[in-house]
PDB file of C-alpha atoms and ligand atoms in Angstrom:
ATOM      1  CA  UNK A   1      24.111  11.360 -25.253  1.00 75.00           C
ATOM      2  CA  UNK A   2      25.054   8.241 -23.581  1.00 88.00           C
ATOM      3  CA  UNK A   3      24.505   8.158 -19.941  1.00 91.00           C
ATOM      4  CA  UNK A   4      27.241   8.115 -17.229  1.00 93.00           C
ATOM      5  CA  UNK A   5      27.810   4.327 -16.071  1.00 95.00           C
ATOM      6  CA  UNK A   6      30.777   4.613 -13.556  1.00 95.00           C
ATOM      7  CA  UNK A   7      31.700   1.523 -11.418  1.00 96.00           C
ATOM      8  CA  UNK A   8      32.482   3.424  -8.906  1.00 97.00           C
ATOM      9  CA  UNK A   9      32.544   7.419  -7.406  1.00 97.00           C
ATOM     10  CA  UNK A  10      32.825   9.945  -4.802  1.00 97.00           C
ATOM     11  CA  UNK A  11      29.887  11.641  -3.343  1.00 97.00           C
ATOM     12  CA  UNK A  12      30.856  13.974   0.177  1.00 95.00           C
ATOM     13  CA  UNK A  13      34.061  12.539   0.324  1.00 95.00           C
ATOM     14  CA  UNK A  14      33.263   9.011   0.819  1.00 96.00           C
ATOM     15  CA  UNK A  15      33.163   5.930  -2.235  1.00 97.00           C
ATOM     16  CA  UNK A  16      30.351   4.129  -3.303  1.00 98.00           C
ATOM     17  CA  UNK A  17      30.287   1.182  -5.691  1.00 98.00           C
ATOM     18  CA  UNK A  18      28.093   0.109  -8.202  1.00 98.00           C
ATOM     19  CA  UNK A  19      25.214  -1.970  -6.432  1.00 98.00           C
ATOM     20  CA  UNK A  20      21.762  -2.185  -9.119  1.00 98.00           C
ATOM     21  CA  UNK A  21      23.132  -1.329 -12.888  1.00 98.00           C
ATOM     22  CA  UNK A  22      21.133   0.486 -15.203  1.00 97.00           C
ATOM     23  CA  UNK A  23      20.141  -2.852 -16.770  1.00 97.00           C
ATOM     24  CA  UNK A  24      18.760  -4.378 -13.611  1.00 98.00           C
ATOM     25  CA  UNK A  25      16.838  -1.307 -13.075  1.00 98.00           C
ATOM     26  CA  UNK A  26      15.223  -0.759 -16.636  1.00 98.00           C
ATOM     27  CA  UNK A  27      14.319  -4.246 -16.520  1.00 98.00           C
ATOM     28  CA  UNK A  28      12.900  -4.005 -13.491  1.00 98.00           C
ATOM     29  CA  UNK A  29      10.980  -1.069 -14.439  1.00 98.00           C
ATOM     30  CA  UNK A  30       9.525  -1.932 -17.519  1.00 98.00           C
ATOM     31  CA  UNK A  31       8.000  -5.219 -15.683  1.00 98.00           C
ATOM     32  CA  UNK A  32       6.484  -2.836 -13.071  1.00 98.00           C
ATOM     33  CA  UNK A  33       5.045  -0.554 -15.943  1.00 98.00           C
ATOM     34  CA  UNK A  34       3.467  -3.890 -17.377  1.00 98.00           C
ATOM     35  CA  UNK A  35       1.766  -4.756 -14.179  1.00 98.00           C
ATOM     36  CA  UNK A  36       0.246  -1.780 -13.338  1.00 98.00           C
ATOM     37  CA  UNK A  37      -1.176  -1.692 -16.799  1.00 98.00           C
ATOM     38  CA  UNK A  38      -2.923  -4.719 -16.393  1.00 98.00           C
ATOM     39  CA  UNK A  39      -4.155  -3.675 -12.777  1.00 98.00           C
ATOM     40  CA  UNK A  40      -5.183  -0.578 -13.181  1.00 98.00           C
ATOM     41  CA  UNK A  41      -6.449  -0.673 -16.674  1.00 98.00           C
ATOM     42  CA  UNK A  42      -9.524   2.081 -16.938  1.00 98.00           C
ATOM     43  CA  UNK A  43      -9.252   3.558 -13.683  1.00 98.00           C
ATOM     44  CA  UNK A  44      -7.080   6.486 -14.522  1.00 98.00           C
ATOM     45  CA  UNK A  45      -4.837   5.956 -12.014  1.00 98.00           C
ATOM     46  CA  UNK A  46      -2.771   8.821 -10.123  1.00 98.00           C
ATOM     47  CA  UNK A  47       0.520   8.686  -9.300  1.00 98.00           C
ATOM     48  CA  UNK A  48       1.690  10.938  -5.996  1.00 97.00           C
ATOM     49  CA  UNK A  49       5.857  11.092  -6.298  1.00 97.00           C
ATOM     50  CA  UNK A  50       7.294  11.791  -2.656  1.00 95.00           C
ATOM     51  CA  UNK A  51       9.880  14.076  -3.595  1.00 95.00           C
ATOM     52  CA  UNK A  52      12.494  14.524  -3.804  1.00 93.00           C
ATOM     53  CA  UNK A  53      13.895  11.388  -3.898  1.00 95.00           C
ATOM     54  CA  UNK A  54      11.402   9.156  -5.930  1.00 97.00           C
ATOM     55  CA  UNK A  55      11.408  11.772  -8.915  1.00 97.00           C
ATOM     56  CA  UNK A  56      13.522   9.715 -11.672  1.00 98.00           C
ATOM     57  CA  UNK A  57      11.885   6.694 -10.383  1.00 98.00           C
ATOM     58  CA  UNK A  58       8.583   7.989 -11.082  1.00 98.00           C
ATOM     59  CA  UNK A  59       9.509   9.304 -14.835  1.00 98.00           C
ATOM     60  CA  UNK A  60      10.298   6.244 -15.705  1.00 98.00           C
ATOM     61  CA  UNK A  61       7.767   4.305 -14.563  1.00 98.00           C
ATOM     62  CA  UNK A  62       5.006   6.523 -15.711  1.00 98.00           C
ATOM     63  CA  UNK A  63       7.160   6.373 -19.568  1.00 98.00           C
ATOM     64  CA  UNK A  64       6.757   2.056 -18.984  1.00 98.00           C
ATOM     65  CA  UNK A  65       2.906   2.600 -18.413  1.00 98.00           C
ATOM     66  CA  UNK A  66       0.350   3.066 -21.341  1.00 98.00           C
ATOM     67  CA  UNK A  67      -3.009   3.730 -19.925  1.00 98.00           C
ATOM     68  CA  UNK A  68      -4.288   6.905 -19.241  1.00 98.00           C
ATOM     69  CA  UNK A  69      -2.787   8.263 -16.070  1.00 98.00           C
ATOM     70  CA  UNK A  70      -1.960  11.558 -14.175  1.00 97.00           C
ATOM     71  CA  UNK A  71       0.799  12.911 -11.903  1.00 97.00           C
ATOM     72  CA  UNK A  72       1.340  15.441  -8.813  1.00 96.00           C
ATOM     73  CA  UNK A  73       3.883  15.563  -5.992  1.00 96.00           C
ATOM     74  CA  UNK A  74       4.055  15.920  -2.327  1.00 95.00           C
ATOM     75  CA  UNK A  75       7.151  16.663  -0.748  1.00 94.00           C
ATOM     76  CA  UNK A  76       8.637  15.319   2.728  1.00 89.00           C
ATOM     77  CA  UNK A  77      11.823  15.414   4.770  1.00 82.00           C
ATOM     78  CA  UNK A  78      12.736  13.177   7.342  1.00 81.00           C
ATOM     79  CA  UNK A  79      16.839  12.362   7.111  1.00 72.00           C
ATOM     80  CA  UNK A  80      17.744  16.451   6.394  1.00 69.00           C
ATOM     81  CA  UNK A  81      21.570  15.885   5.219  1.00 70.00           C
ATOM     82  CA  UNK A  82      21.924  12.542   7.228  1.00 70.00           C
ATOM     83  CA  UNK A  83      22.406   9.614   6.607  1.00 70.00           C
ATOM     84  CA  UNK A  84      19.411   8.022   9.295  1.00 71.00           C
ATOM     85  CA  UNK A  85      16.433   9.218   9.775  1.00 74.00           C
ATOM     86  CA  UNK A  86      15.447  11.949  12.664  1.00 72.00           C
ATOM     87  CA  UNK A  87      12.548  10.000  13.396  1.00 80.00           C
ATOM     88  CA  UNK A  88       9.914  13.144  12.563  1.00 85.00           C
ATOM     89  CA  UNK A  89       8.441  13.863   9.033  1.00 90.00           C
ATOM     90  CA  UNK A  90       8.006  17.173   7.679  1.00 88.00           C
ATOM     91  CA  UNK A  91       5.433  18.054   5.107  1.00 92.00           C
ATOM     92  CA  UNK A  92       7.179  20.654   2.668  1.00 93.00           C
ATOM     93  CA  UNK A  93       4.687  20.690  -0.399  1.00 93.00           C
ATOM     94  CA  UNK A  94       1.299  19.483  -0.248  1.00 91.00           C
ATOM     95  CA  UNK A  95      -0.723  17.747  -3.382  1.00 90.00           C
ATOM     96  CA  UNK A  96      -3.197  20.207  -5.539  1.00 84.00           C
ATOM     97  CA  UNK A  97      -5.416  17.387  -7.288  1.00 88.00           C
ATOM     98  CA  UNK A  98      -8.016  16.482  -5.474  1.00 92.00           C
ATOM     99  CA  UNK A  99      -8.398  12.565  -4.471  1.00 96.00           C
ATOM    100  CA  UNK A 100     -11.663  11.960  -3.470  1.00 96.00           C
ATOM    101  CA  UNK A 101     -12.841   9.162  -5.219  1.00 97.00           C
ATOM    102  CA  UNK A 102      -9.159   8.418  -7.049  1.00 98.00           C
ATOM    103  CA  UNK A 103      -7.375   5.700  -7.638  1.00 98.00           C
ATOM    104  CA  UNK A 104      -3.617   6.457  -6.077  1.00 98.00           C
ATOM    105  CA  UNK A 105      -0.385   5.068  -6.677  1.00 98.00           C
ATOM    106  CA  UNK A 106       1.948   6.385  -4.353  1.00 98.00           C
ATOM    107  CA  UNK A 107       5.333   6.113  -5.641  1.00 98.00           C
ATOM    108  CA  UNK A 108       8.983   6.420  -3.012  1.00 98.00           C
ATOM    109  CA  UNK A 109      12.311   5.760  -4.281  1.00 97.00           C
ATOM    110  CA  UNK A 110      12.894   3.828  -0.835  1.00 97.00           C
ATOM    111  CA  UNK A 111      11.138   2.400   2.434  1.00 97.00           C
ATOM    112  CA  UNK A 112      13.725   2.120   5.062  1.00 94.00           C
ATOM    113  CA  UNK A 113      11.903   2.482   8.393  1.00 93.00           C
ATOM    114  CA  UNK A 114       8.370   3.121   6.667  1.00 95.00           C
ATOM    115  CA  UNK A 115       7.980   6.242   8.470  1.00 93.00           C
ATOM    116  CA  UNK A 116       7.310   8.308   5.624  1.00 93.00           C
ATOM    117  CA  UNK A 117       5.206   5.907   3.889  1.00 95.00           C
ATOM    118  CA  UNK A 118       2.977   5.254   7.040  1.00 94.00           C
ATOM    119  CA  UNK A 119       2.513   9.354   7.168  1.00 93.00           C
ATOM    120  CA  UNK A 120       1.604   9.305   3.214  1.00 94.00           C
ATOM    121  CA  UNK A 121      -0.685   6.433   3.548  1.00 95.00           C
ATOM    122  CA  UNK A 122      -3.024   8.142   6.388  1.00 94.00           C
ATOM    123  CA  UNK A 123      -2.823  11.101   4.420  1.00 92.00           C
ATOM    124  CA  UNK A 124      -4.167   9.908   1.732  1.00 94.00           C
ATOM    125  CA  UNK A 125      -6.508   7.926   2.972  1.00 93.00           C
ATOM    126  CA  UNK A 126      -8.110  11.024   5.083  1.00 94.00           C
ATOM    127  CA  UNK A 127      -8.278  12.002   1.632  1.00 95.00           C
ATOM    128  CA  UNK A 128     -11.237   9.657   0.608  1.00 96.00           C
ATOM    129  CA  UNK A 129      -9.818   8.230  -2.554  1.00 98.00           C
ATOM    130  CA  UNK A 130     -11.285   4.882  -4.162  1.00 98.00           C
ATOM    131  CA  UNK A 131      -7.926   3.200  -4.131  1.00 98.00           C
ATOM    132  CA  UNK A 132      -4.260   3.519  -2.482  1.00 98.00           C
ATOM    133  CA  UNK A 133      -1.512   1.742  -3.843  1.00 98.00           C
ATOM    134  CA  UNK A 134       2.031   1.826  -3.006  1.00 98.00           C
ATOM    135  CA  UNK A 135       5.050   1.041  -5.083  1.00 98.00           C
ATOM    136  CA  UNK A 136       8.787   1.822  -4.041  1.00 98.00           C
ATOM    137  CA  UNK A 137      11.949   1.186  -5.907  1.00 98.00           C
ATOM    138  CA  UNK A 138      13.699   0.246  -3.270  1.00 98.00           C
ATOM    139  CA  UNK A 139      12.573  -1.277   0.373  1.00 98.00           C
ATOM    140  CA  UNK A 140      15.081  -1.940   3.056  1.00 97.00           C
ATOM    141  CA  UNK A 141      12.990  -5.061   4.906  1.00 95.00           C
ATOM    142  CA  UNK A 142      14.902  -5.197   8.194  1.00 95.00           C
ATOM    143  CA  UNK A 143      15.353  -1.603   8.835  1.00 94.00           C
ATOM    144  CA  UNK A 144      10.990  -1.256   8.131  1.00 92.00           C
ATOM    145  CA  UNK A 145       9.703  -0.626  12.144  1.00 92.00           C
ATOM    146  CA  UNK A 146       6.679   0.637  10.700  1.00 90.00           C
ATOM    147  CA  UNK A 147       3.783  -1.543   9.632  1.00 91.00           C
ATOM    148  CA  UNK A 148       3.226  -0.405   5.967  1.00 95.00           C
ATOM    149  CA  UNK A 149       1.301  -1.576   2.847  1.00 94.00           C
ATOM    150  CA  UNK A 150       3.606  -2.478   0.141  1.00 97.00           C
ATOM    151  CA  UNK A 151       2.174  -3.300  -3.072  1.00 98.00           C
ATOM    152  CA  UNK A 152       4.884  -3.503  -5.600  1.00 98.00           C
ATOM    153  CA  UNK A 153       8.572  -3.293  -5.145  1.00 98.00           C
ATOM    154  CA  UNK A 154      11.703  -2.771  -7.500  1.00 98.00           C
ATOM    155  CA  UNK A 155      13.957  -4.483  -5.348  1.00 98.00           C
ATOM    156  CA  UNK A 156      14.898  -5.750  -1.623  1.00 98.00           C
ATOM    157  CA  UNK A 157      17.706  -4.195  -0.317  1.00 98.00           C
ATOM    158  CA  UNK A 158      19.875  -4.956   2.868  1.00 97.00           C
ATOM    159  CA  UNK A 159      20.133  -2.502   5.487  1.00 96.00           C
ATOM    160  CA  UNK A 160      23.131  -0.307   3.471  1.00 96.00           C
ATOM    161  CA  UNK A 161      23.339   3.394   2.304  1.00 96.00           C
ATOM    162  CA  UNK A 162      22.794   3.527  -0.952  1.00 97.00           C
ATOM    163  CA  UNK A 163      22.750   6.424  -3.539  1.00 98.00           C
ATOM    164  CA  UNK A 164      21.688   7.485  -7.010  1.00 98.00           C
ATOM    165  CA  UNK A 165      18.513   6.997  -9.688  1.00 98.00           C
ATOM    166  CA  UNK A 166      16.934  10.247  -6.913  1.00 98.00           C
ATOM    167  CA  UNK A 167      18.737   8.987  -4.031  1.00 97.00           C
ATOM    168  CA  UNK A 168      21.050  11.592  -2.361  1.00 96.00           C
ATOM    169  CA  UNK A 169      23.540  11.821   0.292  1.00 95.00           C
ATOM    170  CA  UNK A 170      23.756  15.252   1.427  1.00 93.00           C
ATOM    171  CA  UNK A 171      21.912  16.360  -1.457  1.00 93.00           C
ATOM    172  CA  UNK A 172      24.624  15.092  -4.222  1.00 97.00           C
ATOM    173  CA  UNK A 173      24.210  11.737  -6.093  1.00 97.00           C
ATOM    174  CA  UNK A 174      20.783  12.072  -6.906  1.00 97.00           C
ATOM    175  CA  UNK A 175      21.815  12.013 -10.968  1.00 97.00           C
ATOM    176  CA  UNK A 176      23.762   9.055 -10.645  1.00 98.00           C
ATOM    177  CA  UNK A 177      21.937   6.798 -13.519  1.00 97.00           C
ATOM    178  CA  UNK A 178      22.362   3.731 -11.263  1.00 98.00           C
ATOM    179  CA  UNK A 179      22.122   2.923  -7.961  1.00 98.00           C
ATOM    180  CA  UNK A 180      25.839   2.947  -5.583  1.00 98.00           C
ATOM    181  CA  UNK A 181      26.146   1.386  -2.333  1.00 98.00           C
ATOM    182  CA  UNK A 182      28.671   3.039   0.525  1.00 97.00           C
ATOM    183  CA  UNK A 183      31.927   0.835   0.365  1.00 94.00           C
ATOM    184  CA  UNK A 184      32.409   1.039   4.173  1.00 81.00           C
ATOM    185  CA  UNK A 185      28.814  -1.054   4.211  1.00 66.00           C
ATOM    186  CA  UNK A 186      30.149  -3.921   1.787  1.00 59.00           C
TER     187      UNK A 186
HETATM  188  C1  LIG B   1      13.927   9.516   1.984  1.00 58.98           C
HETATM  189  C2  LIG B   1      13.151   8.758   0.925  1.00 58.98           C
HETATM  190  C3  LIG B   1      11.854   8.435   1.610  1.00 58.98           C
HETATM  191  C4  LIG B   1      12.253   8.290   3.063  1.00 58.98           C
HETATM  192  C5  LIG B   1      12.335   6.838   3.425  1.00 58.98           C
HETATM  193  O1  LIG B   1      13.527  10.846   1.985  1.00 58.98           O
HETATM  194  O2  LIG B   1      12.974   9.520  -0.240  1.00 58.98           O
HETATM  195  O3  LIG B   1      10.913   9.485   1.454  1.00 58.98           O
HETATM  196  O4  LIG B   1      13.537   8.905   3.202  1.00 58.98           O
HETATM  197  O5  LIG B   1      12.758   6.653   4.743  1.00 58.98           O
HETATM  198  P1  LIG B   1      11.787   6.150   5.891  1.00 58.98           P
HETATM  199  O6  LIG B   1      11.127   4.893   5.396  1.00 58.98           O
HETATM  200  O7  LIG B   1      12.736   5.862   7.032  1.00 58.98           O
HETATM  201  O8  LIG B   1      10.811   7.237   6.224  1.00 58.98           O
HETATM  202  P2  LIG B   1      14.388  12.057   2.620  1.00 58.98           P
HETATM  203  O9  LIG B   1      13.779  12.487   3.916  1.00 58.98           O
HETATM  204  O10 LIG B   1      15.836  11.662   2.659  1.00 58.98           O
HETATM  205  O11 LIG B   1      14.141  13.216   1.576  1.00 58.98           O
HETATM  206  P3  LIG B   1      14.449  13.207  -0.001  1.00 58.98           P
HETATM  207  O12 LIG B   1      13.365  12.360  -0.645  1.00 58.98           O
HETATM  208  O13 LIG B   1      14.342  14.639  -0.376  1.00 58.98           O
HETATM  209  O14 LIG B   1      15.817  12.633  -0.219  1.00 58.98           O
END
């Protein structure tokens, strides 16, 4: 089946256009799967998906990676149905494996004002895990208030809306297969 590659579309009644294709982002990914190979190479690594947005993301980074490696989720919600954030994180699903002594890799479809990566990172860290690592898709540099480790990135963004590959608005868009930007932000 081939994959739906529209230039533009309608999500919520508003248009978005075609911003990172579905080459850009395979290539990007496959690069990403190369380096962590090489840096975590027999440390079993564990990758923590925030969902719900960073769950495509994830598959396909964990299909570009060879070495042994595991998976689990933890679930937040800061931005509801909007489109910016409320400014307070809630926890909806908390991890079962237990990371004492792990090597993480947590793993967001975007940083925008690194609120939800600053509450995964102490989290994790109270934890006691050998390792935390943090790798996003996307990261929206001027909108980040937050102080937040960033260890590998798919790509820098401007401060836009953007939708698709797990990003929603309102819920809808997140099967988009590449990523759309809000035409009112171009
Ligand atoms: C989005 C995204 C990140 C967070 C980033 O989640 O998936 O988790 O916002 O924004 P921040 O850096 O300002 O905290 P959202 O709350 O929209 O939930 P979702 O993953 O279910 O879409």
């Amino acid at each position: 089946m081939s994959l739906y590659l529209p230039e533009s579309v309608m999500c919520n009644g508003e248009r978005f256009k075609v911003f990172i294709t579905r080459e850009e982002i395979d290539a990007r990914v496959s690069l990403l799967g190369e380096k962590l190979d090489k840096d975590f190479e027999g440390k079993r690594p564990i990758f923590i998906g925030v969902l719900n947005g960073s769950y495509i993301f994830l598959a396909d980074i964990m299909r570009n990676v060879s070495i042994p490696c595991e998976v689990d989720f933890m679930k937040l919600s800061s931005y509801g149905d909007a489109k910016v954030s409320s400014g307070e994180v809630t926890e909806l699903k908390h991890i079962d494996a237990k990371l004492k002594d792990r090597h993480v890799i947590l793993v967001e479809d975007i940083i925008d004002t690194g609120l939800s990566m600053k509450y995964m990172i102490d989290k994790m860290k109270a934890m006691d895990p050998a390792s935390v690592s943090v790798i996003t898709l996307l990261h929206k540099k001027d909108a980040t208030l937050h102080d937040v480790q960033i260890d590998y990135v798919g790509f820098e963004i401007p401060t836009k809306f953007v939708l698709g590959y797990g990003l929603d608005y309102a819920q809808e868009g997140r099967n988009l297969a590449q990523i759309y930007v809000l035409e009112e932000d171009n």
